[in-house]
XYZ file of C-alpha atoms in Angstrom:
524
model
C 12.424 -8.578 14.516
C 13.650 -10.994 17.748
C 17.093 -11.533 18.239
C 17.922 -15.623 17.207
C 19.241 -17.086 19.923
C 22.252 -19.660 19.077
C 20.168 -22.460 19.901
C 17.898 -21.898 17.099
C 20.779 -20.430 14.987
C 22.535 -24.021 15.579
C 19.761 -25.852 13.975
C 18.561 -23.591 11.229
C 22.362 -23.043 10.214
C 22.607 -27.210 8.643
C 19.516 -26.051 6.743
C 20.550 -23.060 5.345
C 23.758 -23.523 5.180
C 23.301 -24.815 1.286
C 20.893 -21.932 0.224
C 22.941 -19.116 1.757
C 26.361 -20.324 0.143
C 24.998 -20.770 -3.607
C 23.281 -17.670 -2.651
C 26.780 -16.181 -2.366
C 26.027 -14.351 1.265
C 29.769 -15.627 2.229
C 32.416 -15.709 5.002
C 30.138 -14.760 8.018
C 32.167 -11.423 7.536
C 29.424 -8.653 8.585
C 30.712 -5.849 5.814
C 32.292 -6.688 2.697
C 33.932 -3.461 1.025
C 34.150 -2.753 -1.921
C 37.087 -4.052 -4.176
C 39.890 -1.715 -4.390
C 40.391 -0.012 -7.966
C 42.602 0.164 -9.690
C 44.826 2.346 -10.967
C 47.670 0.941 -12.999
C 47.633 2.794 -16.602
C 45.637 0.036 -18.387
C 44.336 -2.749 -16.230
C 40.770 -3.365 -15.901
C 38.531 -1.449 -13.305
C 37.178 -4.559 -10.596
C 33.502 -4.585 -10.525
C 31.868 -4.034 -7.572
C 30.575 -6.580 -5.597
C 26.517 -6.484 -4.480
C 24.777 -8.979 -2.501
C 21.309 -8.102 -3.227
C 18.448 -9.903 -1.513
C 14.949 -10.208 -2.406
C 12.211 -12.059 -1.745
C 9.961 -10.608 -4.739
C 9.968 -12.479 -7.756
C 13.246 -14.831 -7.409
C 14.710 -15.561 -10.421
C 15.215 -19.200 -10.760
C 18.882 -19.244 -11.423
C 22.259 -17.387 -10.500
C 23.949 -15.945 -13.360
C 20.664 -15.517 -15.495
C 20.011 -12.815 -18.118
C 18.865 -9.936 -16.256
C 21.373 -10.263 -13.251
C 24.261 -10.136 -16.296
C 23.346 -7.279 -18.379
C 23.169 -5.206 -15.110
C 27.029 -6.370 -14.270
C 27.966 -5.595 -18.025
C 26.509 -2.124 -17.929
C 26.716 -0.918 -14.262
C 30.540 -3.070 -14.109
C 29.168 -5.203 -10.940
C 29.230 -8.319 -9.371
C 25.878 -9.197 -7.409
C 25.683 -11.968 -5.690
C 21.756 -13.499 -5.043
C 20.093 -13.949 -2.234
C 16.575 -15.427 -2.809
C 13.657 -15.699 -0.351
C 10.154 -16.835 -0.635
C 7.297 -13.629 -0.452
C 5.581 -15.497 2.869
C 8.553 -17.011 5.031
C 10.978 -14.508 4.113
C 11.414 -13.055 7.278
C 12.673 -15.703 9.648
C 15.071 -17.187 7.252
C 16.425 -13.531 6.888
C 16.416 -12.865 10.501
C 18.476 -15.923 10.831
C 21.157 -14.789 8.226
C 21.358 -11.117 9.832
C 21.566 -13.130 13.500
C 24.674 -15.238 11.677
C 26.899 -11.932 10.857
C 25.621 -12.257 7.065
C 24.238 -8.722 6.486
C 23.404 -8.358 2.556
C 23.341 -5.045 0.506
C 19.906 -4.310 -0.241
C 17.419 -5.806 1.873
C 14.245 -7.157 0.828
C 11.764 -5.444 -0.152
C 8.873 -6.368 2.013
C 10.414 -4.616 4.987
C 8.550 -2.595 6.845
C 8.972 0.748 9.486
C 9.084 -1.833 12.439
C 11.759 -3.905 10.958
C 13.477 -0.508 9.914
C 13.462 0.711 13.530
C 13.942 -2.841 14.788
C 16.898 -3.156 12.722
C 18.566 0.161 13.328
C 19.000 -0.360 16.703
C 20.282 -3.233 16.402
C 23.070 -2.186 13.914
C 22.307 -3.589 10.922
C 21.570 -1.204 8.370
C 23.193 2.124 6.764
C 21.517 5.229 7.932
C 22.188 7.463 3.916
C 22.452 11.198 3.590
C 19.346 11.867 1.594
C 21.522 14.684 -0.146
C 23.817 12.175 -1.311
C 20.342 10.279 -2.420
C 18.562 13.211 -4.543
C 22.532 14.130 -6.154
C 22.522 10.089 -7.145
C 19.175 9.522 -7.826
C 17.455 12.008 -9.104
C 15.285 11.027 -11.796
C 13.651 8.288 -9.270
C 13.345 11.624 -6.812
C 11.523 13.175 -8.966
C 9.458 10.926 -9.667
C 8.852 10.014 -5.976
C 7.893 12.898 -5.028
C 5.800 13.706 -7.618
C 3.563 10.835 -5.993
C 4.481 11.993 -2.182
C 6.795 14.146 -0.827
C 6.145 13.383 2.484
C 7.244 9.825 2.026
C 11.094 11.078 3.231
C 9.523 11.150 6.684
C 8.888 7.653 6.750
C 12.359 6.472 6.734
C 13.576 9.356 9.749
C 14.003 7.528 13.040
C 15.638 8.450 16.288
C 17.242 11.560 13.811
C 18.642 9.705 10.572
C 17.399 8.701 7.355
C 17.450 5.218 7.160
C 17.359 3.566 3.228
C 15.773 4.857 0.138
C 11.991 6.549 0.548
C 9.142 4.339 -1.623
C 5.680 5.162 -2.909
C 3.303 3.216 -4.309
C 1.981 5.481 -6.534
C -1.764 2.967 -6.541
C -1.870 4.175 -2.660
C -3.313 7.481 -3.631
C -6.242 6.246 -4.733
C -9.140 6.627 -3.622
C -12.710 4.128 -2.489
C -15.301 5.070 -5.356
C -18.998 4.524 -4.734
C -20.451 2.371 -7.770
C -23.983 2.322 -8.412
C -26.521 -0.112 -10.251
C -27.280 1.535 -13.575
C -30.725 0.259 -14.549
C -31.517 0.704 -10.348
C -30.717 4.709 -10.966
C -32.649 4.606 -14.021
C -35.319 3.357 -12.317
C -35.741 5.891 -9.727
C -35.762 8.795 -12.074
C -31.171 9.134 -11.794
C -29.404 10.136 -15.407
C -26.422 9.958 -13.263
C -25.301 9.326 -9.909
C -25.789 11.299 -6.786
C -23.435 14.554 -6.531
C -23.901 15.068 -2.680
C -25.254 13.415 0.967
C -28.413 14.846 0.661
C -29.089 12.667 -3.077
C -27.099 10.156 -1.547
C -30.602 9.583 0.801
C -32.389 9.727 -1.472
C -31.489 7.270 -3.616
C -30.870 5.053 -1.250
C -34.070 5.556 0.328
C -35.881 4.571 -2.980
C -33.247 1.323 -4.279
C -35.041 0.209 -0.471
C -38.862 1.314 -0.794
C -39.443 1.913 -4.553
C -38.492 -1.845 -5.835
C -35.869 -1.264 -8.517
C -35.646 -4.834 -9.309
C -38.796 -4.749 -9.961
C -40.566 -8.288 -8.601
C -43.436 -6.473 -6.385
C -41.210 -6.907 -3.789
C -39.855 -4.949 -0.686
C -36.754 -7.056 -0.522
C -33.763 -4.248 -1.661
C -31.917 -1.929 0.353
C -29.377 0.909 -0.298
C -25.985 -0.589 0.404
C -24.330 -2.656 3.094
C -20.661 -2.664 4.487
C -17.888 -4.828 4.550
C -18.357 -5.461 8.250
C -15.414 -8.162 8.037
C -12.599 -4.963 7.395
C -14.485 -1.940 9.409
C -11.815 0.651 8.337
C -13.815 0.391 4.346
C -17.255 0.661 6.190
C -19.545 2.732 4.744
C -16.269 5.163 3.709
C -18.775 7.810 1.684
C -20.369 8.642 4.163
C -17.476 9.400 6.620
C -15.713 11.062 3.622
C -18.677 13.392 3.494
C -17.812 14.845 6.586
C -14.339 14.729 5.793
C -13.345 11.970 8.011
C -12.624 8.361 8.758
C -12.893 7.202 12.010
C -9.714 5.044 11.498
C -7.366 7.604 10.536
C -5.603 10.647 12.270
C -6.489 14.077 10.941
C -5.823 17.683 11.780
C -8.311 19.197 13.960
C -9.365 22.585 14.032
C -6.568 23.549 16.619
C -3.899 22.740 14.916
C -3.482 19.369 16.237
C -3.596 15.761 15.351
C -7.025 14.195 16.462
C -7.577 10.460 15.578
C -10.526 11.016 13.626
C -13.032 7.852 15.338
C -13.415 10.704 18.062
C -14.237 13.165 16.559
C -17.048 15.300 15.703
C -17.494 14.290 12.492
C -17.395 10.646 13.166
C -20.609 11.355 15.581
C -22.379 13.124 13.157
C -21.713 10.354 10.639
C -22.958 7.705 12.803
C -25.882 9.468 13.540
C -26.744 9.307 10.013
C -26.208 6.037 9.210
C -27.786 4.617 12.379
C -30.960 6.542 10.687
C -30.433 5.058 7.340
C -30.007 1.757 8.965
C -33.581 1.977 11.306
C -34.854 2.864 8.145
C -34.225 -0.188 5.813
C -31.705 1.704 3.441
C -28.489 -0.737 5.045
C -28.452 -4.043 4.646
C -28.584 -5.513 7.851
C -25.970 -8.425 7.230
C -23.286 -6.016 6.737
C -21.717 -6.779 10.131
C -20.450 -10.320 8.023
C -19.605 -9.749 4.897
C -16.849 -9.308 2.694
C -15.600 -8.486 -1.056
C -17.160 -11.884 -1.754
C -20.625 -11.092 -0.180
C -20.651 -7.949 -1.728
C -20.197 -9.615 -5.178
C -23.268 -11.623 -4.580
C -25.034 -9.064 -3.058
C -24.923 -6.379 -5.731
C -25.194 -9.408 -8.655
C -28.218 -10.572 -7.327
C -29.798 -7.465 -6.746
C -30.182 -7.734 -3.034
C -27.840 -3.800 -2.880
C -27.821 -0.825 -5.309
C -24.709 1.019 -4.558
C -20.720 -0.445 -2.828
C -18.645 2.195 -1.719
C -15.420 0.549 -1.123
C -14.154 0.055 -5.163
C -10.846 0.738 -6.502
C -10.972 3.105 -9.952
C -10.011 -0.512 -11.555
C -13.225 -2.318 -10.323
C -14.808 -0.638 -12.756
C -13.385 -2.441 -15.662
C -15.357 -5.064 -17.343
C -12.927 -7.833 -16.330
C -12.993 -7.005 -13.033
C -13.450 -9.746 -10.213
C -15.007 -7.232 -7.676
C -18.375 -6.174 -8.483
C -17.982 -4.987 -12.092
C -18.163 -8.777 -13.898
C -19.404 -10.558 -10.893
C -23.017 -8.380 -11.792
C -22.140 -8.519 -15.427
C -22.842 -12.206 -15.363
C -26.246 -11.525 -13.774
C -27.075 -8.484 -15.676
C -26.600 -5.412 -13.441
C -23.795 -2.531 -14.742
C -22.366 -0.676 -12.102
C -21.494 2.456 -13.034
C -18.721 4.990 -11.042
C -19.623 7.522 -8.841
C -17.832 10.874 -7.838
C -17.329 10.118 -3.859
C -20.650 12.517 -2.384
C -20.157 16.601 -1.199
C -21.708 16.796 2.210
C -20.336 18.917 5.406
C -17.062 18.776 4.820
C -17.577 20.652 1.608
C -15.872 18.996 -0.685
C -15.414 15.195 -2.625
C -13.018 13.047 -0.529
C -12.232 9.193 -0.549
C -10.715 7.318 1.687
C -7.508 6.479 0.486
C -4.722 4.085 2.395
C -1.960 6.236 0.915
C 1.103 6.127 -1.273
C 3.719 5.947 1.934
C 5.783 2.913 2.364
C 8.753 1.945 4.301
C 12.862 3.111 2.512
C 14.024 0.228 0.893
C 17.342 -0.440 3.286
C 21.017 -1.083 2.986
C 23.729 -3.032 5.033
C 25.165 -1.348 7.341
C 28.668 -1.952 5.699
C 27.742 0.726 3.617
C 27.871 3.144 5.892
C 31.723 2.903 4.977
C 31.550 2.165 1.907
C 30.835 4.994 -0.459
C 31.855 3.821 -3.650
C 30.034 0.789 -3.588
C 26.998 2.971 -1.716
C 27.033 4.841 -4.897
C 26.722 2.492 -7.458
C 23.950 0.830 -5.611
C 22.020 3.858 -6.088
C 23.249 4.905 -9.236
C 21.697 1.255 -10.891
C 18.537 1.364 -8.295
C 18.055 5.198 -9.987
C 18.308 3.456 -14.212
C 16.217 0.635 -13.265
C 13.553 2.367 -11.669
C 13.215 4.910 -14.640
C 15.441 4.204 -17.434
C 12.446 2.958 -20.228
C 15.107 0.146 -21.552
C 16.286 -0.825 -17.990
C 12.537 -0.988 -16.318
C 12.014 -3.009 -19.285
C 14.777 -5.732 -18.966
C 13.970 -6.339 -14.984
C 10.199 -5.851 -14.956
C 9.856 -8.246 -18.269
C 13.374 -9.840 -19.328
C 14.359 -10.121 -23.138
C 12.710 -8.475 -25.694
C 11.098 -11.418 -28.471
C 12.207 -14.032 -25.637
C 9.712 -12.764 -22.587
C 7.666 -10.525 -24.554
C 6.643 -9.143 -27.241
C 5.228 -5.180 -27.780
C 1.890 -3.846 -29.115
C 2.342 -0.370 -29.201
C 3.576 0.864 -25.561
C 2.063 -2.272 -24.208
C 3.894 -5.110 -23.296
C 2.942 -8.976 -24.485
C 4.279 -11.281 -22.558
C 4.855 -14.134 -23.918
C 3.122 -17.766 -22.112
C 5.413 -20.339 -23.281
C 7.140 -22.144 -19.815
C 10.360 -21.452 -21.838
C 9.796 -17.445 -21.405
C 8.808 -17.134 -17.793
C 10.292 -13.874 -16.750
C 11.881 -15.790 -13.536
C 13.887 -17.935 -16.357
C 15.576 -14.496 -17.571
C 15.371 -12.924 -13.706
C 12.988 -10.519 -13.984
C 10.370 -9.454 -12.369
C 11.216 -6.932 -9.604
C 13.571 -8.838 -7.982
C 16.539 -6.499 -8.835
C 14.144 -3.639 -9.794
C 12.666 -2.791 -6.007
C 11.482 0.908 -6.971
C 9.066 -0.822 -10.178
C 6.089 0.798 -9.348
C 7.393 4.505 -8.206
C 7.957 6.216 -11.266
C 4.110 6.486 -12.990
C 5.345 7.230 -16.931
C 6.351 3.138 -16.446
C 1.928 2.639 -16.612
C 1.861 2.617 -20.275
C 3.737 -0.499 -20.419
C 1.480 -2.414 -18.868
C -1.210 -0.780 -18.453
C -4.058 -0.796 -21.853
C -5.322 2.219 -22.731
C -8.792 0.952 -22.087
C -7.807 0.765 -18.418
C -5.527 3.821 -18.772
C -8.577 5.726 -20.239
C -10.750 4.568 -17.137
C -8.479 5.755 -14.490
C -8.668 9.389 -16.007
C -12.282 9.027 -16.149
C -13.209 7.720 -12.943
C -10.237 8.209 -10.656
C -10.340 12.173 -10.727
C -12.588 15.055 -9.555
C -12.007 14.055 -5.479
C -9.473 15.088 -2.886
C -7.944 11.802 -1.310
C -8.374 11.474 2.560
C -5.408 9.754 3.779
C -3.532 8.753 7.951
C -1.893 12.555 7.669
C 1.273 10.648 9.363
C 1.136 8.059 7.355
C 3.475 4.397 8.192
C 5.594 5.562 11.117
C 7.235 3.826 14.154
C 5.120 4.329 16.994
C 6.373 2.661 20.426
C 2.314 3.341 21.629
C 1.241 1.423 18.809
C 2.519 -1.297 19.126
C 0.994 -1.184 23.184
C -2.601 0.333 22.590
C -2.956 -0.159 18.567
C -4.661 -3.980 18.710
C -6.938 -2.903 21.879
C -7.666 0.567 20.786
C -8.911 -0.541 17.107
C -11.419 -3.053 19.061
C -13.194 -0.643 21.349
C -13.618 1.524 17.897
C -14.887 -1.225 16.043
C -17.150 -2.333 18.734
C -18.917 1.308 19.335
C -18.603 1.753 15.708
C -21.129 -1.078 14.888
C -23.708 -0.466 17.656
C -24.080 3.086 17.022
C -24.844 2.025 13.354
C -27.267 -0.759 14.614
C -28.769 1.715 17.506
C -27.328 -0.366 20.465
C -25.078 2.569 21.222
C -25.849 5.930 20.851
C -24.362 9.113 19.742
C -25.275 11.329 22.312
C -23.631 10.282 26.136
C -22.363 6.401 24.107
C -19.798 8.381 21.963
C -18.661 10.401 24.762
C -18.426 7.962 26.901
C -16.527 5.829 24.082
C -14.142 9.012 23.564
C -13.025 8.778 27.272
C -12.560 5.131 27.038
C -10.376 5.412 23.865
C -8.302 7.936 25.316
C -8.106 6.380 29.344
C -6.688 2.896 27.362
C -3.920 4.845 25.506
C -5.781 6.594 22.907
C -3.945 9.872 24.848
C -0.404 8.498 24.763
C -1.134 7.298 20.662
C -2.254 10.611 19.861
C 0.508 12.457 21.627
C 3.631 10.322 20.422
C 1.368 10.827 16.357
C 2.126 14.937 17.801
C 5.422 14.630 18.683
C 6.503 12.515 15.451
C 5.096 14.736 12.543
C 6.492 17.821 14.321
C 10.076 16.331 13.987
C 9.030 15.013 10.184
C 7.662 18.495 9.518
C 10.490 20.770 10.602
C 11.556 23.861 8.795
C-alpha cells in the first residue's frame, strides 16, 4: 500500500473523521494497551477493549446483538471499524496513515498488503506456537485443509497473523458432458482416459449428435477470456497447468508453461483444433457464452466446471442447459500421460488474518483475540451466532440446515451477523452442514472426488519478481498458448523460442525467487 501524504490526509480527514470516531478508533493513538486487570478482591475485572475492523458484512449499528453476546461471553468491549467491500483499501490506508491502527485488520487484505504493512511497522508478528496453543480447534481444522498455509504468513523470517484457508479452493475443475450426446455416440458414461476423450470429442463434432442433419457441432470450447481456465482437462492429463509452478523432474520448481508437458498438450490441442473438435470462437468465449453454446447444442463438453455447477439450480451450464432440454453430467478428470486423474485447482491458501502492531506488546489482548477467533470459527453455537444471528429472530432450523428468515427486520446485518465478527467462518468444514443442503452435500461427495488437485506448488507468496515481471510474462504465455492451439505457432522451434524469451524476460529471475521462497517455507 502506498503511504498517503499529508495533503491527501488533510483533504480526507474531514470526510472520515465522523465515521472513524463513530467506529471507535480514537485519539490518534498507534497502540491502545489493554486496561489493567484489577487485583482487588471483589472488584470486577475490566473488559479488554478490541478495535475490530472489517470490510465484510458490516453490522447496521454498533452495540448490536452479536457484538453484545461476544462482549458478555469473553469480557471484552468491541469498537467496530466498518468499511465497504469495494472501497475499503483506500479508506483503510487513510486510517493507518493517521496513526489509528486497529487490533484486527479487514479480511480482504492479501499477501502484498501483509508485506507492505510489515515493512511499515503496522502489523504484529505472532508466534505460531502461541497461535497453536490458543487456537487448537481452529488450527486442527485449518491444517486438515492445507497445513502448508502457514507459509503464506512467513515474511522476512517472521510469521505475520493467523493462517487462513478457503476449503473450497482445493476443489478442482471437473469436465461436464451433454448426457444425450454421449448416449447418441454410444457412451453410457463419460470418458475416463485422454484417448477416450479424443474419441468422444471427435464423434461430438462429426456424428451429428444433435440430430439436425448438419455438421454444426464441436466437441468443446474454452474460456478464452480467462486463459488459465482454458483446456484444463487436457493440460491436467499431462500433469501440468501452464499457469502454475510445479516440481520438475530434477527436484527443482519450474513454471508449467515452459515444460515439455505443456509442449505435448499444446501439440494435441492443435491437432484437435485442426480436426474441428474445438470451437474456433474459444478465443473470445466467457462463461456466459459457454452457457449459450452448451444450451444451444453447439458444444458437448465444458471442462471448467466446479462441483457445484452440476446442481440443477446452478446458473453455470446446468440450469441454462436444462431450460433448453440439455442435461449435463459430471465426468472425472481423464487420465493421460501423467498416469493420474488430476484437476486444476486454485488452492485453499489465503493471506493470514492480520493484527495491529500494538498487540506485540499486549499479550493479554492478543490471547483474548486468538481465543475469540478460535471459538467463533469452530464452536457451533458461536459460529451460528456470528454467521446467522439469533435463532427464531434471524433464522429457523430445518434439521441441521439453517433457514434464514426473509423479512427486512430479520436481516442478519441488523443483528450484527454475517461474518463481520467471524473472519474465519469458512475454515471448519464441519460447519458446512448448517448452510449446505443434504442434496448439495451428496452431490459433492459424488462428484468432487476421484482425482488429485493440481495446484501451484507455492501458492500465495510475496514475490518481488512477480510484481516486476508477472504481467508481461503472462501476456507472453497467453499469446503463445493461443497461437500454438490455432497453429499460428508450432510446438517445436516456436516453443523453444517462447521458452527462451520467457526466461530472458524475467522468468528465470522469478523461478529462482520461487525456489528460494519454497525452500525457506519448507525448512525442517
